[in-house]
Structures are given as structure tokens and as C-alpha cells.
Amino acid sequence: MATRIECIFFSEFHPTLGPKITYQVPEEYISRELFDTVQVYIITKPELQNKLITVTAMDKKLIGCPVCIEHKKYSRNALLFNLGFVCDAHTNTCALEPIVKKLSGYLTTLELESGFISNEESKQKLLPIMSTLLEDLNATGACTLPIDDSNTIHLKLIQLRRDPPIVQEYDVPVFAECKDLYIKSQWDLTTQQILPYIDGFRHIQKISAEADVELNLVRIAVQNLLYYGVVTLVSIFQYSNVYCTTPKVQSLIDDKSIQEECLGYVTKQGQKRASLRDVFQLYCGLSPGTTMRDLCSRYSQQLQRVDERRLIQFGLMKCLIRRLQKYPVKVARDERSRLPRLYTGSHSYDEICCKTGISYQELDERLENDPNIVICWK
Amino acid sequence: MLNPLVGSPDDSRSMYRQSQNNFYKSGDKTSPISVILVSSGSRGNKLLFRYPFQRVDECPSSLSAKQRNPYALNVTGDVLEDQDGDSRFSDIILATILATKSDMCGKKFELKIDNVRFVGHPTLLQHSPIIQVSKTDPSPKREMPTMILFNVVFALRANADPSVICCMHNLSRRIAIALQHEERRCQYLTREAKLMLAVQDEITTMTETDGGPQSPFRQILPKCKLARDLKEAYDSLCTTGVMRLHINSWLEVSFCLPHKIHRIGGNYIPPEALERSLKAIRPYHALLLLESDKALLSELPLDCSPAMVRLIKTCSAVKNLQQLAQDADLALLQIFQIAAHLVYWGKAIIIYPLCENNVYMLSPHANISLYSPLAEQFAQQFSGHDLPSMLAKFSLPVSLAEFRNPLEAPAQEAQLIQMVVWMLQHRLLIQLHTYVCLLVPPSEDEPGLRDEELPLAARVGGRSLSTPSALSFGSPTSSDDMTLTSPSIENSSAELVPGGDSPLNKRMTETQLTSLSEHERQVILNIPAAQNPEDLRMFARLLHYFRGHHHLEEIMYNENMRRSQLKTLFDKFRSVLVVTNHEDPIISIFQSPMD
């Protein structure tokens, strides 16, 4: 979602005329009326200086950071100004805030060092600067401007993303797009070390062991990749896994682009492209009580051209299917035995196996025959 | 509604500290930081009231300008206490920025300063004309109001969701409307403002003589009803999300914050998703109350609509909305509207009516922990049973019929139904429905063409079979059929067609099959079951349901067919149909919020 800046303005407190807009690009964008209404938020009382202020009025949003520099040399002993942006009232302006703050810092420094703003001649340079800013930020989201011989401004629009979930040791990262799209050298050393081990089948604990990187570091690195949308998380693949469809599975029928992506992803290497019907039947064949093993034997004909591991991977990534995990709960116990620590219904088999190191089959054998334990699937 | 923070003013200091700690630690994005009332008038801009009270010992305005040391660094940015709180803003600056100019009145007011977002609805007060009274008239002259505008502002955390901001603005606007009305009627606001300012002046003079800073707002609370109302609004928003204020003990302002009410686990159901869901409910859905009907009735105000009372009394988990309309003697559209209202306020959810063929499974978001409060509640209500064991029974999809044991006493069965209802109310179960999609095996000789053709679902397009009577939120449309008992005739073509192999029937079947490609038609006609004209006719008639968006029960309801008929048909044509089971996306939102 692009953040479009409609106007950049420079406002200051004139010693005789009071608050006014000295420059604005494009010209006449901010009407007299609008400025009158919002001037108290642009050229502000001392208590609000150096704070990022965003005000919405008359269908427009104005973002600015008022600056006040006190010195005897100024008429009225202080210089007040504010360089701000104007957008449409419905725009999400979070990405612009760091830029406004940075600009106010730059201008303050320039003024303190060389009187850039108080000097009428150099102040005029602001106008072309503001035009370039407006153009570049709207076009590419970044701007590099030399101000004078020794100073350059670097600005970039950074979109805020949602907080990523916590990555557990039994989660499996898989590349959301082709991994060749990413330039390895741009990532930090830890990430570079674990990147070769991300194949959509190794879980975090395994990656940590094989790449020789500490577990928590791997978790943080993958969480970072998750934040930028480079990877998504799926669950460990085993033939004893059980999956079921979600309502989203119908999007495979409705949405042509998902169809194309799916068929391309799940077809076995070197085979003719799988048919939509086969793939859809396979997904719909997944249901509670049916393991992957059962699916493979029941639908062997459909699986001739389909790689079942990639089928599951794609289904999980796009939320067409979901994994049913087993949760053991200890419902009855003698007075003497300890409180259940792991068999409380909050820890899945995947988690227990990872934490204790026992295999899935072993855990299953132990628990299936224990009369005090019930198993919930969800 | 419970209001745990209410108490005498003497307690407010300790309660305030405690509640402040909790709120600042959790950083709850859906709760406001504070509520502020400002006004603008002939006396200038004034901050009338704010709650919670500012921590006066750390108030930055206590630094007077005279003490400014020319060598001291200006460290305005590095405040050590709560970064997100509004305690950095003094009363005076708030009055300046929140009491806007009059041309910002009557519209949403939104101002963001660093990490705090202020939202309100500044309202102009119209001056009543000065009544000319004769000198001999002993009745007191009406005072000229000095207030021009006022603004009820909520301070929120800057990263609050846009829908939360919208809701808070709505609340501000409602309170403003009530205050404007009372002002016009009896100058309520002016009187309260006078009281508030008088107390503030008093405290200021006391401060100057005594030297110790005190918060005037604490003293205002016992004297001003409006201050107490605003405090109640703030407290309710932070806790339950439901409030009912009585402005001037007369006008009721009720409000609920959906983000607090509709919470499942750590997530809330976004209001837009809720509204979309409510617009898509059908007459075959049912309304499940989340509290007992007696409890619910006792919460309703005295002047509530009798239709709502009737609905609550006749409502049941086994009755669908259409039956409910008949039993309660109300129009279906009205039932929809009342149901939507109850759902919005978190008093009910939409389910498919309970019957023995319903298949239930554990919801992926169900809390199945041994130590959850739900487990305890369940054990208390159904002694002798524990929740995890019961939940384990629903690990695999199971229909209620499978629990039926002819040797058991009927009381057992009734208890089972109660337990299922309890689990549905506490969002532990989802219901699975059967969906069907037409997918013909590709032809062997022309694989290229096959791949390019869109399956039937995409071709037939988005003809929606949702309720024809448009359920727009809150406004009944008069042109709709108010006594809708069955869906519009065009969807159900069963009854009008004469039986047998008449030319009319043949032509109808042909027409219905034209939306298919040549290849698809050939494959279907080659199926052995298609040789039976009855079966073929039924198949062609139901063709438009086979897009994967209509479940079995919906087809049964629309076409007035039995489950066994449909199941047999699916079986006969299984070579071209793909069947799957999953939850109904329209109502699954009540059991599992979308991420």
C-alpha cells in the first residue's frame, strides 16, 4: 500500500506576521482556511516541541515536528519552524513519521551549524529541496539529496509490518518465494549460516544441530525472516501426520492464480503437470482419522504425478489444509504422583518429542496404553 | 455489569496506582489511556476534567520557565516513566490542543502526538436566545451560556487498531449528542463545567498557600455527576467493554466495544468480520444464547422492545430462525435484526440448530488445558464429568447420533445435549458440513484445452444464494417480503415441474446442462446413473450448488430434500464430484477468529 504524499510545506513563525506557510509544494495546496484551523498544531507552544504531531482536518492529514531554537540573535529570541507533509485523510502515515523526525533533525543541525534557515538566501534553497523530496519519495520511496558541499540527506520510507509470532523449535520454515530472489550477502552472518538448511522439511531444532548454531539464535533469525515475509512456518512432516481441509480449500477451484501456483509447485520433477482434479481430490481426501500413509495408499493413482510432501507444504503455506496435533491430557492420577508437567493439554506430541528427545512412535506406545491419559486432537 | 474499580474517593489513590501498574504493564491496545473533557468559550480554553488523575509529583509543568538553566540540556524526549502514557501532557496544553476551532466541530477529531492518539467529536453548543423578561417578572432570568464548544476526548495508544479508534469516536459522538441535548434543555453542561472550574480554582489557591501540589480532579469526582459518568465510561472500557451511562440521570448512553466482548483466546473478532458474518446468516441458522434466558432478561432495560423479550423467551438451540419467527410471531426480518443485535452485544452466537446428524469436532482454538478455568467451570456444572475426557470424545468428528445409547436413561441423553450446548457456548466445538464440487476427469486427447478451461465453479460466477431480503445493518427495507418463509421460487424448481419424461422436463435439463462444456456434458451423460431420467434431472437441477460453497444442509433447506436423497445422488455421481468436510466459513468466525 503506497503512502502518497500530496504536499510538503515549510512553516515558520514570522516576527511580525505570526505563523505562516513560507513554502509549499505544490503551491496553494494548503488553503488559508485549513492553515488557520491547524496552525496551533504546526507552530506550537513550547511543551509540544520536538514531538511528532499528526492532525486530521478537512479531509487532510498533516504530519509535522515543530522545532524551536532559542538564541538572542533571533528577533523574539527564538526561531520556530516546522517542515511537514500533507496526505489524504485516509492514508496510513506511520511510515512517514521517521522521515519527518529525521528531516526536523537535519534542519535543526543545519541551522545551528550554518544558519541555513535564518539566512534568507540559503532558505530559498529549501524550495527545490522540497520539490525533489516530494517527487522522489512518491516515486521510489527513497531520496538522497545533497544540501550543500558537505551535507547530504538520506531518507527512506519503511513500511511497518505486523509483529511475527514466536518461532518454536518444532516449527519448520519454508521459503515463501524462490530462494534465489534473495541476495545472501545482504543478510546477517547467522542467517547466512542457516539459509542452506531451510528446505521446508527441517525443523528449527534440526537446523540448529546441523548448522551448528545455538537454538535461540536460529529462532530469532527465522523470526526475522518471518517478519520480512521471506519464509512462512509449517509443521514437521511425517507419514503418521493427520491433516484436514479448511474452508479456504475451495479457493483452489475459484482462484486461477492459486491453481497455477499449486499445480506448478506440487508436480513431481520431470513429470507432466498434474491435473487440478487429482490435486483437489488429494486435498479433500485429507480428513481427521486419515494419516498420510492412508492417503498414499488410497490415492496412489492421483499421486503418480504429485509429490506428496510438496503437496502438504503448499497446502499448509496457503492455509488450504491444517495439521491436527495430538495433545495428551492426564485426567486421573494417584495422590502420590507428581503433577503432570507436559501432559496437560497445552503441549502437542511434536513439542513433547522435541523437548524430551523421544520418538513419536515411542511416545505413542507409552501413552496409548495409559488409562489415565486421554488424547485430544485439534 | 460489574465495575470492579468503583469505590469511595478515599480508595481511589491506591486503586489508581494498582490499576495504573496493571494497565501500563499489559499495554492493552484496546483500552484507552485516559478520558478528557475540554471546553472553549468566553473564558478561553479550559480542561474541565481528566481521568485517570495525573501523577502530580512527576508533572513536567511543575518545572517553571524561570528555573531554566541556560547550560542545562533539553531532555524532553527521554522520559523514564511510561512512554505511552499521557502524563507528559499538562492540563493547559491539553486544553489548547483539544479545544479546537469551531470549524472542526461536528466531525471526527483525531490528533496524534508521539505515542498518544487523541480521538473525539468536538461539538458546538448553540446559544439559546436571551429571553427578554420584564422588570416586574420575579422568575430568575436565564443566564447566558458562556460555553461555545466542548470535546469529549479519549486518549489511546498510537498503535491502536483503526476499528478501535472508530468505536471510540462513535462513543465520543454519542456522549456529545446527549450532553448537547441536556445543555439545550436545562444547561446541564454549563452547570457541571462551573462546578468543575470552581473546584479547580479552589485547589489552585490552596496549592499556592500550602505549597504542596494536589490534583483538583480528585475533589471534583464526589461533586460532579458528569465527572463520575466519564470515570465510569473509562473504567468500563478498560474492563468489560460494556457501559450504560445515564447523563444527568436522564439520558441513557449505552455502548459496547466489540474488541473486548468478542475475544477468543488472545485474539478478538474484528468488527468488520462480525458484520460480514451477520449479513450472511440464513433462515436455517439458529441463535444460541450465551447466558440463561432469565439472566439475559434481567439485564434488559425496562423500556426494551417486547419483540426482544418474546424472542429471548422462545429462543432455543434446536430451533432455526424461521421456526423462531413462527413461534414468537414475529417477521423473519425482525428476527434477523434482533439476532444480529444480540450477537453484536456478545449475548448470543449463530450456530446451525442442534440435531442428531450434526457432526462436531474440537475447535483448533479450544483451550484444552487441564488447568484452564473452563475445566473448573465444567466440573462444577456437570459433576462427575471432566472436560478433557469429554473433549477427547470430539477429537474425531462425531455426530450426536453416535452418542445415543438405547440402553441409557433419557436423562443421560439430555445431559449430553446440555454439555454440547455448553461447549458450543464456550467456543470449544466447531461443526463440520459436507461440501460438494463438480470436477470432471480431464479428457485424454485434448489435455491442452482442458487445462485452460476454468472449472464450473469459476464459470458460473458469483450468483449468491444468500437471503434475498437484504439485511442491512439496522435499517429495514420496506420493499422486502416480510413474511419470508421459503427462499425465492427461482432457486427451487422442484414443485412446478410435472413428473415423468415430458418434453418440458427434457428441455429444462438440457438448459441447466448448457453451462457445462461439451466434454463435461459427455462425461456426465456417460455415467450409468445418468441413464435414469429422474436422477439426471435432479443432478442438473442441483448443478449450481456444486461449486463447493453450499453445504448439504443448505441444499436440503433450499430444495426441500431429504439427507438420504442427496447422499444417494452424490454416491451415484461420485465419479465427477469431489466431496469434502469442513466448517461453515460464515459462522466459524464465532468459534475461531481469523488471524
XYZ file of C-alpha atoms in Angstrom, chain B:
595
model
C -22.380 -5.045 34.667
C -19.652 -5.456 37.205
C -17.440 -2.469 37.731
C -14.559 -3.630 39.852
C -12.862 -0.253 40.063
C -15.712 1.638 41.634
C -15.202 2.736 45.182
C -15.113 5.674 47.515
C -12.811 8.559 46.621
C -10.563 7.632 49.536
C -9.769 4.332 47.901
C -9.125 5.888 44.561
C -5.493 6.679 45.233
C -4.442 3.099 45.956
C -6.748 1.691 43.296
C -5.390 4.132 40.800
C -1.790 3.150 41.490
C -2.634 -0.529 41.235
C -4.687 -0.188 38.099
C -2.055 2.055 36.529
C 0.593 -0.594 37.070
C -1.558 -3.294 35.523
C -2.514 -1.276 32.518
C 0.905 0.021 31.771
C 2.407 -3.419 32.060
C -0.077 -5.040 29.737
C -0.103 -2.146 27.268
C -3.532 -3.191 26.148
C -4.129 -1.708 22.750
C -7.885 -1.761 23.007
C -8.134 0.186 26.250
C -7.987 3.969 26.399
C -5.225 5.708 28.296
C -7.484 8.380 29.663
C -10.660 10.353 29.125
C -10.577 14.155 28.941
C -13.268 16.812 28.814
C -12.375 20.254 27.478
C -14.401 23.297 26.611
C -13.908 26.551 24.812
C -15.846 29.680 25.476
C -15.746 33.239 26.689
C -13.380 32.199 29.460
C -10.982 30.699 26.903
C -9.959 27.063 26.555
C -10.368 25.021 29.696
C -9.602 21.486 30.683
C -12.625 20.570 32.745
C -11.839 17.033 33.778
C -9.475 14.183 33.096
C -9.255 10.669 34.418
C -7.072 8.865 35.490
C -5.581 11.675 37.529
C -2.156 12.802 36.530
C 0.687 11.752 38.767
C 1.320 15.199 40.136
C 4.739 14.542 41.629
C 6.149 13.857 38.170
C 4.203 16.516 36.346
C 6.522 18.341 33.948
C 4.548 21.545 34.213
C 5.931 21.897 37.703
C 9.161 22.983 36.040
C 8.520 26.657 35.726
C 10.196 28.624 32.967
C 12.020 30.836 35.437
C 14.143 27.942 36.595
C 15.502 27.206 33.149
C 19.251 26.980 33.345
C 20.999 28.141 30.146
C 23.562 25.371 30.499
C 21.079 22.551 31.064
C 20.412 20.119 28.257
C 16.891 19.975 26.944
C 15.911 16.388 27.600
C 12.285 16.493 26.552
C 12.498 13.190 24.736
C 13.877 10.977 27.469
C 11.070 10.411 29.884
C 11.685 7.436 32.094
C 8.194 6.535 33.170
C 5.528 5.144 30.918
C 6.367 6.160 27.387
C 2.870 5.630 26.175
C 1.014 7.462 28.865
C -0.313 10.934 28.553
C 1.077 12.085 31.891
C 3.602 14.181 29.992
C 0.860 16.488 28.853
C -0.092 19.198 31.266
C -3.654 20.346 31.690
C -3.003 23.623 29.951
C -1.515 22.208 26.808
C -4.302 19.652 26.569
C -6.857 22.423 26.802
C -5.136 24.251 23.950
C -4.857 21.343 21.588
C -8.106 19.548 22.328
C -10.473 22.509 22.374
C -10.475 23.024 18.662
C -11.626 25.851 16.472
C -15.298 25.837 15.619
C -14.799 24.747 12.042
C -13.529 21.399 13.268
C -16.802 20.810 15.086
C -19.301 18.178 14.112
C -16.590 15.974 12.622
C -14.218 13.307 13.798
C -11.256 14.791 15.621
C -8.037 12.850 15.525
C -4.674 14.076 16.731
C -1.556 12.023 17.244
C 1.357 13.251 19.322
C 4.274 10.833 19.566
C 2.784 7.686 21.115
C -0.613 9.021 22.073
C -3.630 9.321 19.822
C -6.483 11.596 20.828
C -9.893 10.962 19.317
C -13.082 12.923 19.910
C -16.008 14.719 18.383
C -15.939 18.460 19.123
C -19.476 19.781 19.361
C -20.796 23.304 19.063
C -23.292 24.483 21.585
C -25.974 26.663 20.128
C -26.805 29.679 22.211
C -30.410 29.868 23.220
C -31.817 33.339 22.573
C -31.809 35.552 25.627
C -35.319 35.699 26.917
C -36.427 39.235 27.479
C -38.097 39.451 30.813
C -39.861 42.429 32.187
C -38.501 44.046 35.302
C -41.514 43.009 37.298
C -41.139 39.322 36.465
C -39.953 37.602 39.649
C -38.732 34.426 37.863
C -34.969 34.213 37.554
C -33.525 35.242 34.228
C -31.853 32.527 32.246
C -28.111 33.058 32.300
C -26.376 33.482 29.004
C -24.303 30.403 28.368
C -20.632 31.153 28.047
C -19.529 27.869 26.548
C -19.178 27.782 22.780
C -17.976 24.272 22.217
C -16.855 21.197 24.097
C -14.992 17.995 23.281
C -15.045 14.595 24.981
C -11.690 13.099 24.095
C -10.291 9.618 24.577
C -6.539 9.196 24.613
C -5.475 5.890 23.085
C -2.198 4.226 22.368
C -0.967 5.249 18.961
C -0.795 1.697 17.659
C -4.476 1.006 18.404
C -6.382 -0.693 15.626
C -8.298 1.641 13.279
C -11.537 -0.121 14.190
C -10.923 0.632 17.873
C -10.347 4.290 17.027
C -13.580 4.292 15.074
C -15.506 2.830 18.003
C -14.065 5.349 20.451
C -15.008 8.169 18.135
C -18.523 6.764 17.994
C -18.722 6.774 21.779
C -17.421 10.320 21.981
C -20.043 11.404 19.495
C -22.851 9.712 21.406
C -21.881 11.294 24.690
C -21.625 14.634 22.897
C -25.132 14.283 21.491
C -26.525 13.525 24.926
C -24.678 16.430 26.508
C -25.759 18.803 23.762
C -29.358 17.799 24.308
C -29.210 18.250 28.046
C -27.474 21.562 27.627
C -30.223 22.835 25.405
C -32.879 21.578 27.764
C -31.532 22.737 31.125
C -27.961 23.968 30.738
C -26.645 20.825 32.328
C -23.179 21.065 30.833
C -22.678 24.694 31.781
C -23.639 23.938 35.358
C -21.305 20.981 35.630
C -18.495 22.952 33.986
C -18.955 25.736 36.510
C -18.665 23.255 39.355
C -15.550 21.717 37.905
C -13.840 25.052 37.333
C -14.799 26.244 40.807
C -13.140 23.241 42.411
C -10.058 23.705 40.239
C -9.777 27.373 41.248
C -10.186 26.413 44.882
C -7.435 23.829 44.727
C -5.106 26.186 42.878
C -5.442 28.825 45.570
C -4.925 26.175 48.227
C -1.777 24.978 46.435
C -0.331 28.444 46.372
C -0.835 28.892 50.081
C 0.092 25.377 51.201
C 2.842 24.718 48.667
C 2.055 21.046 48.042
C 0.713 20.040 44.633
C -2.626 18.287 44.603
C -4.839 17.040 41.881
C -8.080 19.012 41.665
C -9.821 16.276 39.727
C -9.923 14.008 42.714
C -12.022 16.616 44.524
C -14.300 17.065 41.540
C -15.440 13.460 41.496
C -17.741 13.499 44.513
C -19.279 16.805 43.473
C -19.973 16.306 39.774
C -22.197 13.634 38.267
C -20.675 14.188 34.824
C -17.182 13.522 36.165
C -18.405 10.282 37.687
C -20.039 9.309 34.386
C -16.807 9.896 32.499
C -14.868 7.891 35.048
C -17.383 5.062 34.688
C -17.029 5.176 30.909
C -13.259 4.903 31.200
C -13.378 2.083 33.738
C -15.872 0.088 31.696
C -13.833 0.497 28.517
C -10.781 -0.831 30.291
C -12.508 -3.853 31.764
C -15.687 -5.296 30.303
C -16.070 -3.069 27.275
C -19.773 -2.571 28.021
C -21.252 0.540 29.559
C -24.555 2.163 30.236
C -24.345 5.786 31.310
C -27.186 7.981 32.386
C -26.267 11.536 31.545
C -27.874 13.838 34.052
C -29.576 10.714 35.421
C -31.885 11.025 32.471
C -30.497 10.228 29.031
C -29.098 6.786 28.515
C -25.942 6.299 26.503
C -25.120 2.643 26.012
C -22.100 1.363 24.218
C -20.093 -1.791 23.761
C -16.580 -2.239 22.451
C -16.716 -5.355 20.267
C -12.974 -5.890 20.669
C -13.415 -6.580 24.367
C -16.584 -8.615 24.070
C -15.744 -10.931 21.230
C -12.495 -12.386 22.468
C -11.395 -15.927 21.882
C -8.096 -16.780 23.446
C -5.819 -13.821 22.913
C -7.489 -12.618 19.744
C -10.570 -10.598 19.117
C -13.017 -10.896 16.240
C -12.673 -7.755 14.104
C -15.996 -5.865 13.906
C -15.976 -5.866 10.091
C -15.740 -9.654 10.048
C -18.577 -9.817 12.539
C -20.754 -7.626 10.370
C -19.996 -9.616 7.256
C -20.928 -12.785 9.066
C -24.196 -11.348 10.318
C -25.184 -10.226 6.852
C -24.800 -13.761 5.560
C -26.937 -15.669 8.066
C -29.786 -17.711 6.669
C -33.198 -18.754 7.972
C -31.904 -22.241 8.678
C -29.339 -20.988 11.184
C -30.161 -20.825 14.881
C -29.462 -18.397 17.676
C -27.659 -19.717 20.723
C -27.808 -17.532 23.821
C -24.595 -17.279 25.772
C -26.354 -16.783 29.086
C -29.501 -18.291 30.517
C -32.645 -16.552 29.269
C -33.545 -15.432 32.794
C -30.159 -13.794 33.296
C -30.411 -12.068 29.963
C -33.928 -10.787 30.576
C -32.903 -9.303 33.893
C -30.196 -7.250 32.175
C -32.555 -5.593 29.733
C -33.752 -2.064 30.459
C -37.382 -1.528 31.448
C -38.311 0.087 28.159
C -36.836 -2.529 25.881
C -38.756 -3.816 22.892
C -41.333 -6.526 23.679
C -40.273 -8.290 20.494
C -36.842 -8.861 22.002
C -38.344 -10.266 25.188
C -40.512 -12.641 23.156
C -37.549 -13.732 21.099
C -35.393 -14.451 24.150
C -38.156 -16.463 25.757
C -38.851 -18.603 22.696
C -35.274 -18.996 21.550
C -33.671 -22.435 21.683
C -30.621 -24.217 20.319
C -32.715 -26.678 18.340
C -34.938 -24.122 16.650
C -33.882 -22.413 13.474
C -34.615 -18.725 12.886
C -37.558 -19.478 10.654
C -39.247 -21.613 13.296
C -38.377 -18.968 15.844
C -40.187 -16.393 13.723
C -43.290 -18.550 13.669
C -43.175 -19.392 17.382
C -42.528 -15.845 18.513
C -44.999 -14.465 15.995
C -42.521 -12.023 14.507
C -41.448 -11.336 10.944
C -38.327 -13.103 9.818
C -36.566 -9.859 9.029
C -37.226 -8.646 12.546
C -35.808 -11.872 13.949
C -32.682 -11.346 11.872
C -32.280 -7.832 13.184
C -32.768 -8.711 16.839
C -30.474 -11.705 16.465
C -27.775 -9.528 14.904
C -28.175 -7.064 17.765
C -27.783 -9.783 20.396
C -24.747 -11.175 18.624
C -23.126 -7.746 18.369
C -23.536 -7.226 22.099
C -21.941 -10.581 22.804
C -25.099 -12.145 24.210
C -25.553 -14.822 21.576
C -23.866 -16.596 18.685
C -25.101 -18.089 15.454
C -24.969 -21.862 15.049
C -26.612 -24.495 12.984
C -29.545 -25.878 15.002
C -28.757 -28.905 17.094
C -29.871 -32.194 15.645
C -28.594 -35.735 15.801
C -26.975 -35.642 12.379
C -24.770 -32.703 13.274
C -21.110 -33.560 13.210
C -18.872 -31.763 15.698
C -15.155 -31.606 16.182
C -12.776 -29.805 18.533
C -12.138 -26.226 17.525
C -8.466 -25.568 16.714
C -8.522 -22.662 19.155
C -10.139 -24.562 22.012
C -8.347 -24.341 25.300
C -7.991 -27.956 26.349
C -5.569 -27.427 29.176
C -6.155 -29.353 32.369
C -5.776 -26.202 34.411
C -7.930 -23.844 32.400
C -10.786 -22.019 34.176
C -13.145 -23.674 31.709
C -12.272 -27.110 33.050
C -13.181 -25.976 36.524
C -16.475 -24.435 35.438
C -17.399 -27.570 33.548
C -16.681 -29.786 36.549
C -18.864 -27.580 38.701
C -21.764 -27.622 36.306
C -21.633 -31.272 35.331
C -20.458 -33.131 38.408
C -18.822 -36.428 37.741
C -17.597 -35.426 34.298
C -14.340 -33.755 33.431
C -13.834 -31.532 30.453
C -10.721 -33.078 28.866
C -12.326 -36.514 28.713
C -15.392 -35.036 27.098
C -13.293 -33.068 24.645
C -11.317 -36.179 23.745
C -14.559 -37.716 22.509
C -14.750 -34.962 19.907
C -11.205 -35.427 18.687
C -12.514 -37.180 15.657
C -15.612 -35.717 14.055
C -18.565 -37.351 15.691
C -22.253 -36.940 15.193
C -24.584 -36.646 18.116
C -26.378 -39.772 16.955
C -23.279 -41.802 17.760
C -23.634 -40.989 21.424
C -27.095 -42.362 21.531
C -27.326 -45.480 23.551
C -30.800 -47.091 23.675
C -29.945 -48.726 26.986
C -29.219 -45.428 28.667
C -31.803 -43.395 30.501
C -33.161 -40.432 28.555
C -31.784 -38.174 31.280
C -28.270 -39.113 30.188
C -29.024 -38.046 26.661
C -30.455 -34.757 27.834
C -27.307 -34.132 29.847
C -25.189 -34.840 26.813
C -27.108 -32.239 24.826
C -26.558 -29.779 27.641
C -22.850 -30.477 27.625
C -22.647 -29.975 23.859
C -24.516 -26.690 24.207
C -22.126 -25.645 26.988
C -19.140 -26.453 24.810
C -20.579 -24.513 21.889
C -21.215 -21.526 24.133
C -17.598 -21.611 25.269
C -16.267 -21.882 21.718
C -14.824 -25.337 22.119
C -16.518 -27.085 19.211
C -16.896 -26.484 15.504
C -19.492 -28.106 13.306
C -18.445 -29.781 10.086
C -20.557 -29.692 6.966
C -20.283 -31.540 3.683
C -19.410 -29.516 0.595
C -19.503 -30.781 -2.935
C -17.619 -29.685 -6.036
C -18.054 -30.722 -9.638
C -14.760 -31.699 -11.236
C -14.872 -33.811 -14.338
C -11.891 -36.049 -15.148
C -9.857 -34.400 -17.888
C -10.137 -35.783 -21.369
C -7.192 -37.828 -22.550
C -6.953 -36.496 -26.108
C -7.057 -32.761 -25.513
C -5.051 -32.031 -22.405
C -4.125 -28.534 -23.532
C -7.685 -27.279 -23.776
C -8.646 -28.868 -20.505
C -6.049 -27.026 -18.542
C -7.169 -23.655 -19.789
C -10.829 -24.088 -19.087
C -11.972 -22.905 -15.739
C -13.910 -25.378 -13.680
C -17.636 -24.930 -13.375
C -17.398 -23.050 -10.117
C -15.471 -20.156 -11.553
C -17.548 -20.034 -14.710
C -20.987 -19.968 -13.183
C -19.902 -16.884 -11.365
C -20.894 -15.351 -8.125
C -24.613 -15.745 -8.085
C -25.176 -15.698 -4.403
C -27.973 -17.564 -2.772
C -27.862 -15.513 0.373
C -31.019 -14.176 1.911
C -32.869 -12.168 -0.761
C -34.217 -9.758 1.833
C -31.141 -7.610 2.169
C -30.152 -7.474 5.805
C -28.526 -4.089 6.030
C -27.310 -3.265 9.451
C -30.072 -1.607 11.355
C -32.312 -0.334 8.606
C -35.257 -2.408 7.468
C -36.104 -2.114 3.818
C -39.800 -1.843 3.260
C -39.873 -3.431 -0.154
C -38.846 -6.857 1.141
C -41.131 -9.727 1.761
C -41.658 -9.511 5.483
C -43.095 -12.968 5.856
C -40.414 -14.817 4.011
C -40.967 -18.468 4.692
C -39.150 -20.135 1.874
C -36.426 -18.937 -0.429
C -37.404 -17.315 -3.687
C -39.041 -19.573 -6.182
C -36.328 -19.315 -8.799
C -33.982 -21.344 -6.618
C -36.306 -24.230 -6.059
C -37.705 -25.503 -9.272
C -38.977 -28.746 -7.850
C -42.705 -28.378 -7.409
C -43.791 -26.728 -10.640
C -42.480 -29.329 -13.000
C -44.800 -32.183 -13.877
C -43.396 -35.636 -13.324
C -42.344 -38.094 -15.953
C -40.362 -37.799 -19.089
C -42.206 -34.892 -20.634
C -40.543 -32.739 -23.317
C -40.681 -29.812 -20.881
C -38.546 -31.689 -18.405
C -36.090 -32.752 -21.080
C -35.669 -29.186 -22.228
C -35.194 -27.928 -18.657
C -32.488 -30.479 -18.036
C -30.811 -29.537 -21.279
C -30.891 -25.852 -20.389
C -29.403 -26.490 -16.999
C -26.602 -28.510 -18.541
C -25.646 -25.828 -21.080
C -23.384 -24.078 -18.606
C -21.125 -27.099 -18.890
C -18.563 -27.600 -21.576
C -19.128 -30.198 -24.275
C -16.625 -32.566 -22.713
C -18.192 -32.246 -19.247
C -21.637 -32.920 -20.620
C -20.423 -36.013 -22.426
C -18.759 -37.428 -19.346
C -21.829 -36.821 -17.198
C -24.190 -38.346 -19.718
C -21.968 -41.408 -19.908
C -22.327 -42.156 -16.216
C -24.591 -45.174 -15.722
C -26.747 -43.265 -13.246
C -27.451 -40.604 -15.871
C -29.464 -43.119 -17.849
C -32.155 -42.743 -15.235
C -34.008 -39.545 -16.270
C -35.129 -38.777 -12.695
C -31.609 -38.883 -11.382
C -30.261 -36.869 -14.272
C -32.951 -34.269 -13.796
C -32.160 -33.951 -10.087
C -28.467 -33.696 -10.827
C -28.991 -30.982 -13.444
C -31.267 -29.052 -11.147
C -28.734 -29.038 -8.333
C -25.791 -28.328 -10.593
C -25.349 -24.764 -9.439
C -24.758 -25.933 -5.857
C -21.763 -27.991 -6.817
C -19.273 -25.185 -6.520
C -18.026 -26.019 -3.068
C -19.806 -23.094 -1.398
C -23.096 -24.672 -0.366
C -23.209 -27.390 2.199
C -25.548 -30.341 2.348
C -27.916 -28.806 4.861
C -28.293 -25.677 2.756
C -29.199 -27.675 -0.308
C -31.645 -29.661 1.807
C -33.270 -26.468 3.043
C -33.417 -24.678 -0.320
C -34.621 -27.649 -2.322
C -36.764 -29.258 0.331
C -34.989 -32.585 0.044
C -34.069 -35.301 2.496
C -30.499 -36.024 3.506
C -30.721 -39.608 2.239
C -31.858 -38.446 -1.221
C -28.875 -36.144 -1.556
C -26.404 -38.649 -0.238
C -27.609 -41.250 -2.710
C -27.287 -38.772 -5.562
C -23.740 -37.878 -4.559
C -22.872 -41.522 -4.472
C -24.309 -42.229 -7.906
C -22.365 -39.370 -9.485
C -19.229 -39.751 -7.430
C -17.005 -40.098 -10.467
C -17.483 -36.398 -11.261
C -17.991 -34.994 -7.767
C -15.409 -34.291 -5.095
C -16.718 -34.179 -1.546
C -15.019 -32.657 1.487
C -15.945 -31.747 5.045
C -15.052 -28.536 6.780
C -16.602 -25.823 8.922
C -19.020 -23.254 7.539
C -16.889 -20.139 6.980
C -19.868 -17.863 7.626
C -20.370 -18.885 11.224
C -16.998 -20.391 12.032
C -15.866 -16.913 12.979
C -17.641 -17.339 16.306
C -15.533 -20.336 17.175
C -12.224 -19.379 15.639
C -11.333 -15.763 14.881
C -9.435 -15.104 11.714
C -5.806 -14.247 12.126
